N, CA, C and O atoms as a GROMACS GRO file, in nm:
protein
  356
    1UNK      N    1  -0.048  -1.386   0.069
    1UNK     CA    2  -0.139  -1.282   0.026
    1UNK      C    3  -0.090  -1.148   0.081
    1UNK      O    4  -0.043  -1.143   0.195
    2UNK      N    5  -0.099  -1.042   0.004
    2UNK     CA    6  -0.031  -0.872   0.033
    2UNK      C    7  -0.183  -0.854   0.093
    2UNK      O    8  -0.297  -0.875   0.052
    3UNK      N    9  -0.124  -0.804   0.206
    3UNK     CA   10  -0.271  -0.700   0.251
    3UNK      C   11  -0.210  -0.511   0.263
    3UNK      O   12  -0.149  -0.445   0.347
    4UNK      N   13  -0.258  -0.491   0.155
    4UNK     CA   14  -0.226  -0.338   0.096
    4UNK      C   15  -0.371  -0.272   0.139
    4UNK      O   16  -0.484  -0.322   0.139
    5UNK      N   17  -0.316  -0.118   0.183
    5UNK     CA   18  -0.392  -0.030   0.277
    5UNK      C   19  -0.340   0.088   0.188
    5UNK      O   20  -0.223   0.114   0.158
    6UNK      N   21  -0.481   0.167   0.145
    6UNK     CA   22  -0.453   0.291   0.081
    6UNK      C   23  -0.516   0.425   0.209
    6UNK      O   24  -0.628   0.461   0.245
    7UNK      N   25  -0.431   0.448   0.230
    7UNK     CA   26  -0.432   0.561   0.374
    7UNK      C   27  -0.452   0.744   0.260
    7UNK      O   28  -0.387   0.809   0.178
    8UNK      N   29  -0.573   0.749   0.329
    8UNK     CA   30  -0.630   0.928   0.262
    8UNK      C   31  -0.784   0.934   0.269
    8UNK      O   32  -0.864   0.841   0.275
    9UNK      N   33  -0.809   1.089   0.267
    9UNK     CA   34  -0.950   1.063   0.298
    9UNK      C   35  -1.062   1.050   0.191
    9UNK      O   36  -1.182   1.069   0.206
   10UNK      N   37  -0.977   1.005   0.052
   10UNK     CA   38  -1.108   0.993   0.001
   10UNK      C   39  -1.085   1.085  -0.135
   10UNK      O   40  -1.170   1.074  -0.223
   11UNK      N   41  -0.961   1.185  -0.160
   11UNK     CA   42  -0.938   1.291  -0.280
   11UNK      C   43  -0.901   1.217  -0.372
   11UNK      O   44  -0.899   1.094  -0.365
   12UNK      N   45  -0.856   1.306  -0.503
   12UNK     CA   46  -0.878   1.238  -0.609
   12UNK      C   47  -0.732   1.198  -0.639
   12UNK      O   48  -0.705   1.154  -0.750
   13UNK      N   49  -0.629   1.213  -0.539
   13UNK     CA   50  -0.506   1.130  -0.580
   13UNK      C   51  -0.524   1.005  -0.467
   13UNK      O   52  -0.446   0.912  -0.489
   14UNK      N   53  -0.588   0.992  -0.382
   14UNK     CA   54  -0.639   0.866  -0.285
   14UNK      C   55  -0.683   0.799  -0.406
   14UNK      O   56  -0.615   0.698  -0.422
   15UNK      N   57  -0.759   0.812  -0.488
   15UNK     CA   58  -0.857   0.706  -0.600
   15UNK      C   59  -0.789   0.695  -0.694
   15UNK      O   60  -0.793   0.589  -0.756
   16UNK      N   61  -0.704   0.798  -0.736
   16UNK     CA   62  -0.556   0.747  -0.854
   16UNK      C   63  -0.460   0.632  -0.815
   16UNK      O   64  -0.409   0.544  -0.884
   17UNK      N   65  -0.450   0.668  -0.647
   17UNK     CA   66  -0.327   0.549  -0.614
   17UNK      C   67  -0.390   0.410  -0.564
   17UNK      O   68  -0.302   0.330  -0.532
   18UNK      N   69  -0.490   0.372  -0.552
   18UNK     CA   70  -0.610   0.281  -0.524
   18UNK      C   71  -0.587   0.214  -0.678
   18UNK      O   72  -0.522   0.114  -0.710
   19UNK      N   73  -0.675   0.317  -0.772
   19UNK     CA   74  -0.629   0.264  -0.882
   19UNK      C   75  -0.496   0.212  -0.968
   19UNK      O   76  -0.506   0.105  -1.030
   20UNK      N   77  -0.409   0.265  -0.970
   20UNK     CA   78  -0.293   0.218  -0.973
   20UNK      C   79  -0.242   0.069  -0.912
   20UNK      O   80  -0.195  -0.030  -0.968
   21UNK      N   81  -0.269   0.095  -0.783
   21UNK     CA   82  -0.233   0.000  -0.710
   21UNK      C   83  -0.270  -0.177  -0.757
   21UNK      O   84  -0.198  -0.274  -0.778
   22UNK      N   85  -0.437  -0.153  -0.757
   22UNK     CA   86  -0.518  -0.207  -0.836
   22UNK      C   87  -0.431  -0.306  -0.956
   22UNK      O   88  -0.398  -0.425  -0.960
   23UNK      N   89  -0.412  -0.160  -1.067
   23UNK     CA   90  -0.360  -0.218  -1.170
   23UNK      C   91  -0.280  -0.286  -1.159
   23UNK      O   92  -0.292  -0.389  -1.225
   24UNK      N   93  -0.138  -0.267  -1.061
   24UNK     CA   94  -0.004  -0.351  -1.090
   24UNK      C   95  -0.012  -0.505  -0.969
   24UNK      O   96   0.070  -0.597  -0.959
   25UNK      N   97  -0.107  -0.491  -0.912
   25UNK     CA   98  -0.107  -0.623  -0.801
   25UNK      C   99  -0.177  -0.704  -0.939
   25UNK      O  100  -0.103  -0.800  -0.962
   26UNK      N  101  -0.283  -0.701  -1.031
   26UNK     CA  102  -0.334  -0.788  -1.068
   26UNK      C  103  -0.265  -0.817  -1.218
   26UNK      O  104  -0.273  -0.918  -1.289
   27UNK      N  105  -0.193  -0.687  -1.240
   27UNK     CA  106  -0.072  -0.732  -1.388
   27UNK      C  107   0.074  -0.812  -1.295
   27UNK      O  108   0.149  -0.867  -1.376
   28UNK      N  109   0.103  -0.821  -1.209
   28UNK     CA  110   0.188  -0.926  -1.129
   28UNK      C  111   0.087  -1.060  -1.110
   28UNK      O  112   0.143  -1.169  -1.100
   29UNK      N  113  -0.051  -1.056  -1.106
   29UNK     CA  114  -0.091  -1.211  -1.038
   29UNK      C  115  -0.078  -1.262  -0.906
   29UNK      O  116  -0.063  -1.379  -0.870
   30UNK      N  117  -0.090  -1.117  -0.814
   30UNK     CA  118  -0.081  -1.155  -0.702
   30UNK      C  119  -0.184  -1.212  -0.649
   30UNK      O  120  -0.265  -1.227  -0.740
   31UNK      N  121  -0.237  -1.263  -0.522
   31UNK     CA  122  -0.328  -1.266  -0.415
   31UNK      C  123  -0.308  -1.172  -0.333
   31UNK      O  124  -0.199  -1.174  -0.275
   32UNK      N  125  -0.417  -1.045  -0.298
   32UNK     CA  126  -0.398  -0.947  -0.225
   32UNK      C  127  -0.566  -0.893  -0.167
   32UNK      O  128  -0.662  -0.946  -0.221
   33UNK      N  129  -0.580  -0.830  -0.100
   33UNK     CA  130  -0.690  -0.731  -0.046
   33UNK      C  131  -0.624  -0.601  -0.009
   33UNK      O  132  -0.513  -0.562   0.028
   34UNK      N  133  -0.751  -0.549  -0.036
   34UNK     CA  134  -0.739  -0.394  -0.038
   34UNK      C  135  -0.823  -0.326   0.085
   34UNK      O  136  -0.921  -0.378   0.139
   35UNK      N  137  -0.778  -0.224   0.112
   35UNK     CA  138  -0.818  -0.165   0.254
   35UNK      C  139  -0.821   0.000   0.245
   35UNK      O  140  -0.721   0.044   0.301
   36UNK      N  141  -0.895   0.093   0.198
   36UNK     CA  142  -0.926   0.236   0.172
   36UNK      C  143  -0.935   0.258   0.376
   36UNK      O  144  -1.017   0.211   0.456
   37UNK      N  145  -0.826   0.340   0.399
   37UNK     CA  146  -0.869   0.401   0.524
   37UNK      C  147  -0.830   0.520   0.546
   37UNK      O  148  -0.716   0.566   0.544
   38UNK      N  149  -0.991   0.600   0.583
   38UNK     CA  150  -0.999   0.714   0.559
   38UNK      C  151  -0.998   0.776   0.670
   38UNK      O  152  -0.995   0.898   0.653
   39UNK      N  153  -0.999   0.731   0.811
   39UNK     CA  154  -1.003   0.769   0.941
   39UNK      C  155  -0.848   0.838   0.937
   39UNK      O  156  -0.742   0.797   0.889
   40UNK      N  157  -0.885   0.963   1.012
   40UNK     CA  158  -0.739   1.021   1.061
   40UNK      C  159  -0.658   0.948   1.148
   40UNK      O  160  -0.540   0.919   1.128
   41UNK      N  161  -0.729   0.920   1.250
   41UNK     CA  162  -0.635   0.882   1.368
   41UNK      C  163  -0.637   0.733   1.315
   41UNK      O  164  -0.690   0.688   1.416
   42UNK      N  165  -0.624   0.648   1.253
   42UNK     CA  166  -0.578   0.546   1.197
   42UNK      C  167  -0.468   0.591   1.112
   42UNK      O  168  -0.363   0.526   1.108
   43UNK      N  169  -0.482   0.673   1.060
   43UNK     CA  170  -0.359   0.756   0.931
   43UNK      C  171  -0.258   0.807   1.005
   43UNK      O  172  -0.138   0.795   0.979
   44UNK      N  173  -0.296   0.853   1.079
   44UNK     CA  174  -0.182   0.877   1.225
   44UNK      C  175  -0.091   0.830   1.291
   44UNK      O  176   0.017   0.873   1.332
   45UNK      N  177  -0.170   0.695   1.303
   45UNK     CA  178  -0.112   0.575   1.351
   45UNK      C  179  -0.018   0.531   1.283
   45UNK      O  180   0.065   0.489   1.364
   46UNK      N  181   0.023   0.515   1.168
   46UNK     CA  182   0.128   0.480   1.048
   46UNK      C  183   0.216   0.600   1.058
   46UNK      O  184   0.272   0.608   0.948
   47UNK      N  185   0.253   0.687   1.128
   47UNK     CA  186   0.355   0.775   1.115
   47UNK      C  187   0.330   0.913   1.011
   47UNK      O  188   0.407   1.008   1.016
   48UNK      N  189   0.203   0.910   0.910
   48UNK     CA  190   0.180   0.977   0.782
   48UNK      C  191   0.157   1.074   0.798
   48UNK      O  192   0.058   1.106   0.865
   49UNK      N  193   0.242   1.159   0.742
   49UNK     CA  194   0.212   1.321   0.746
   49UNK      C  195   0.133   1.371   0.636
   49UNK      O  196   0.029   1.436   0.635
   50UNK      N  197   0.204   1.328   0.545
   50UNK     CA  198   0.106   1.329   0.384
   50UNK      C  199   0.073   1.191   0.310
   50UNK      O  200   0.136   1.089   0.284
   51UNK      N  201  -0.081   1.246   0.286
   51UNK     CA  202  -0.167   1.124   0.229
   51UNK      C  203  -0.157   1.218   0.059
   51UNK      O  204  -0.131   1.335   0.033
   52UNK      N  205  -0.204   1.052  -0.060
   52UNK     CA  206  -0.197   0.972  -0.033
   52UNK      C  207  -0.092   0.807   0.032
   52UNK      O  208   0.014   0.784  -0.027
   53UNK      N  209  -0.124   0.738   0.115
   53UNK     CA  210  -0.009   0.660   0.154
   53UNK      C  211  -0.015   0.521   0.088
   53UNK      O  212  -0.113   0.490   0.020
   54UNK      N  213   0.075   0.445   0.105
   54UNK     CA  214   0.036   0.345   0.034
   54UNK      C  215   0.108   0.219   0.149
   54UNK      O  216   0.229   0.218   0.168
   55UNK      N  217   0.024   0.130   0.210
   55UNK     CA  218   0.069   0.096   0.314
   55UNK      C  219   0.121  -0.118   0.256
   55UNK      O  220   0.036  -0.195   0.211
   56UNK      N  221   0.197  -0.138   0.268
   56UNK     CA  222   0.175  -0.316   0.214
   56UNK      C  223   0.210  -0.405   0.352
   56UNK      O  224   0.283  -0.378   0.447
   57UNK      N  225   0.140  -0.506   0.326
   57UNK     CA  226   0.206  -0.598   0.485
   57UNK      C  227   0.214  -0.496   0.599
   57UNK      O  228   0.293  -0.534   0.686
   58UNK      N  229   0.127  -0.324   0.638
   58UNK     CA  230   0.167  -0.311   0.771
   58UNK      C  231   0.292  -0.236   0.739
   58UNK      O  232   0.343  -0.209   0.848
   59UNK      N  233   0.363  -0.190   0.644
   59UNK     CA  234   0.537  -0.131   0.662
   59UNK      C  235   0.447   0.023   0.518
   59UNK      O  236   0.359  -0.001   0.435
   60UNK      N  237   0.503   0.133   0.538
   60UNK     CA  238   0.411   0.274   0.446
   60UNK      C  239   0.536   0.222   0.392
   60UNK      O  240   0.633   0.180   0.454
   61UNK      N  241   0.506   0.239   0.177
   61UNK     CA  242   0.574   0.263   0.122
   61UNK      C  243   0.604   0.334   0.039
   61UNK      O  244   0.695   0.317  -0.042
   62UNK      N  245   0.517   0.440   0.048
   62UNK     CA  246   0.524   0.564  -0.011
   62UNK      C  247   0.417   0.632   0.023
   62UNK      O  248   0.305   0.582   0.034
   63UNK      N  249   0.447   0.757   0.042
   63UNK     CA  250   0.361   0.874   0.087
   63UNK      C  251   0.376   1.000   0.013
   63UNK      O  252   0.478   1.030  -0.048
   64UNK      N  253   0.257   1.082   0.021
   64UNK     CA  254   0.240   1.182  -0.017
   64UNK      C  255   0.298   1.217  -0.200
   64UNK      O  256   0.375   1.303  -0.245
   65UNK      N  257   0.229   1.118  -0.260
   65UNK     CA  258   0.213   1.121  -0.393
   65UNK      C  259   0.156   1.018  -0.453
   65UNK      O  260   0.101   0.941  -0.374
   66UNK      N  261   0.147   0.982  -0.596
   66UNK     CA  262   0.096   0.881  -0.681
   66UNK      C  263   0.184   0.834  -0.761
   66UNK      O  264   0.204   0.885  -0.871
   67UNK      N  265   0.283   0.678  -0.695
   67UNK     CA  266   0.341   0.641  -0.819
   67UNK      C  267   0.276   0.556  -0.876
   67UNK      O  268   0.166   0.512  -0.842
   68UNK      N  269   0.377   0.508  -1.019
   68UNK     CA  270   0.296   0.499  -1.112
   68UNK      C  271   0.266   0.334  -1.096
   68UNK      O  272   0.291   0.283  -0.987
   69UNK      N  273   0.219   0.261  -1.190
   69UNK     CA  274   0.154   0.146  -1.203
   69UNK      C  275   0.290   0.045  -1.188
   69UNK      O  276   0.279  -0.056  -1.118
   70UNK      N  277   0.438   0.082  -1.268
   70UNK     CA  278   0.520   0.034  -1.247
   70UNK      C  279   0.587   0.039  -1.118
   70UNK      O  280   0.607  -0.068  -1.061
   71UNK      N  281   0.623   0.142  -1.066
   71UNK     CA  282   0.676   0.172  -0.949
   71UNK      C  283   0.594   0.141  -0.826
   71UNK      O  284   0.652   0.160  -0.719
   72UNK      N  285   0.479   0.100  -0.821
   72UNK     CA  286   0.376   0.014  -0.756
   72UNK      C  287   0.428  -0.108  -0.779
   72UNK      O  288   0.508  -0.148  -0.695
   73UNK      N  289   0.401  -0.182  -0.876
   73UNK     CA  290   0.431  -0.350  -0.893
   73UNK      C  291   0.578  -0.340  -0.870
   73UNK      O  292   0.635  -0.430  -0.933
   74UNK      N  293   0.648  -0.275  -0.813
   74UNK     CA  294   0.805  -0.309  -0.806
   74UNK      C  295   0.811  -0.336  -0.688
   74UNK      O  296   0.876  -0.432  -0.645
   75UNK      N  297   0.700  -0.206  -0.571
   75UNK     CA  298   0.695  -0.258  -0.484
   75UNK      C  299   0.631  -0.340  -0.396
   75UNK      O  300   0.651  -0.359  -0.276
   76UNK      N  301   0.531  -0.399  -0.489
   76UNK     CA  302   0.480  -0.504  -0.432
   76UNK      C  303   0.522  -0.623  -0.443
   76UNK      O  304   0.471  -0.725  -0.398
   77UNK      N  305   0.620  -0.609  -0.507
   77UNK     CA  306   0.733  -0.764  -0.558
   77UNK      C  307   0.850  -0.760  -0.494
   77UNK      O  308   0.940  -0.831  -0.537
   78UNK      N  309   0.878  -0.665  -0.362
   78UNK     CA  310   0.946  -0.686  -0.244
   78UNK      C  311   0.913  -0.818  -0.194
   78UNK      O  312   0.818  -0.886  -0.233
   79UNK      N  313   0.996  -0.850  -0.108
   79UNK     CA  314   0.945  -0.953  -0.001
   79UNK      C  315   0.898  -0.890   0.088
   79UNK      O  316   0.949  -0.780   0.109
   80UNK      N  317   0.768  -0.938   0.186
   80UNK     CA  318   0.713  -0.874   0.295
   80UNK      C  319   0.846  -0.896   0.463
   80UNK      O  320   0.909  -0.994   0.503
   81UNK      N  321   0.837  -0.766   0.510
   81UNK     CA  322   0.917  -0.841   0.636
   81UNK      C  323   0.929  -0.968   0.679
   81UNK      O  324   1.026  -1.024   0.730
   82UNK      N  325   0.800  -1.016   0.649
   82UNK     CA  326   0.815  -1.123   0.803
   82UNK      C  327   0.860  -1.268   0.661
   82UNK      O  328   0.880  -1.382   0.702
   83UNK      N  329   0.868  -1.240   0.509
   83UNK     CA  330   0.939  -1.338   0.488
   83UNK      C  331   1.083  -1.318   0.403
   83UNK      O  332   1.132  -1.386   0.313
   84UNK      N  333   1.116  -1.232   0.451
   84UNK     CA  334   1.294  -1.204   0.454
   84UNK      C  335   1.364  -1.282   0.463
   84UNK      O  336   1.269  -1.360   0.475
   85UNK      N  337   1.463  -1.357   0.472
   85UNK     CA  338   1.543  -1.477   0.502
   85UNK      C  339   1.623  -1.397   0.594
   85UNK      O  340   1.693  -1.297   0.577
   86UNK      N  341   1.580  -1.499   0.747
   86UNK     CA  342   1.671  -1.455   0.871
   86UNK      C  343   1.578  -1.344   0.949
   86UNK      O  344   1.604  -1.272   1.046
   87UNK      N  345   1.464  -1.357   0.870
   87UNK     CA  346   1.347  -1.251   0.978
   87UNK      C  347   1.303  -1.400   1.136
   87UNK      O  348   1.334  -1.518   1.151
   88UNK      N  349   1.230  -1.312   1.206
   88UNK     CA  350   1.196  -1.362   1.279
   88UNK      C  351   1.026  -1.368   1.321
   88UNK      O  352   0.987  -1.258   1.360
   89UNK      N  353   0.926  -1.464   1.321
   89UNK     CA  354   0.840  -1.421   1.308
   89UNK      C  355   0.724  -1.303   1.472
   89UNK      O  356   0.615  -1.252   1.445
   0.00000   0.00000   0.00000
């Protein structure tokens, strides 16, 4: 299961990339949860200078814009770190 974290406080490209996101986890058929966090010093914590962020498994994979529905499901069809071949857990 992807546990994806949409990091911003709440503007209207935070709810574009939510949505988006949305769209391409459930046109892939993933198992995932979603996590809106709007606290600064949590947003902080991830390194993020500009929101919106888009966080998967814990690793930001894009910041400070809205990609699109495709460029979302591309990257959610990475492998997560910890199952890489030759990761360590």
């Amino acid at each position: 299961m992807k546990h994806i974290q949409i990091l911003g406080a709440g503007c209207p490209k935070c709810t574009q990339l939510a949505e988006n996101t949305t769209a391409a986890a459930q046109h892939l058929g993933i198992e995932y949860t979603i996590e809106k966090v709007t606290e600064i010093d949590r947003i902080i914590e991830f390194g993020v200078m500009m929101t919106p962020a888009l966080v998967v498994d814990g690793k930001v994979v894009a910041s400070g814009g809205v990609p699109s529905v495709d460029e979302i499901a591309e990257l959610l069809s990475a492998p997560s770190p910890s199952t890489e071949k030759g990761s360590r857990p």
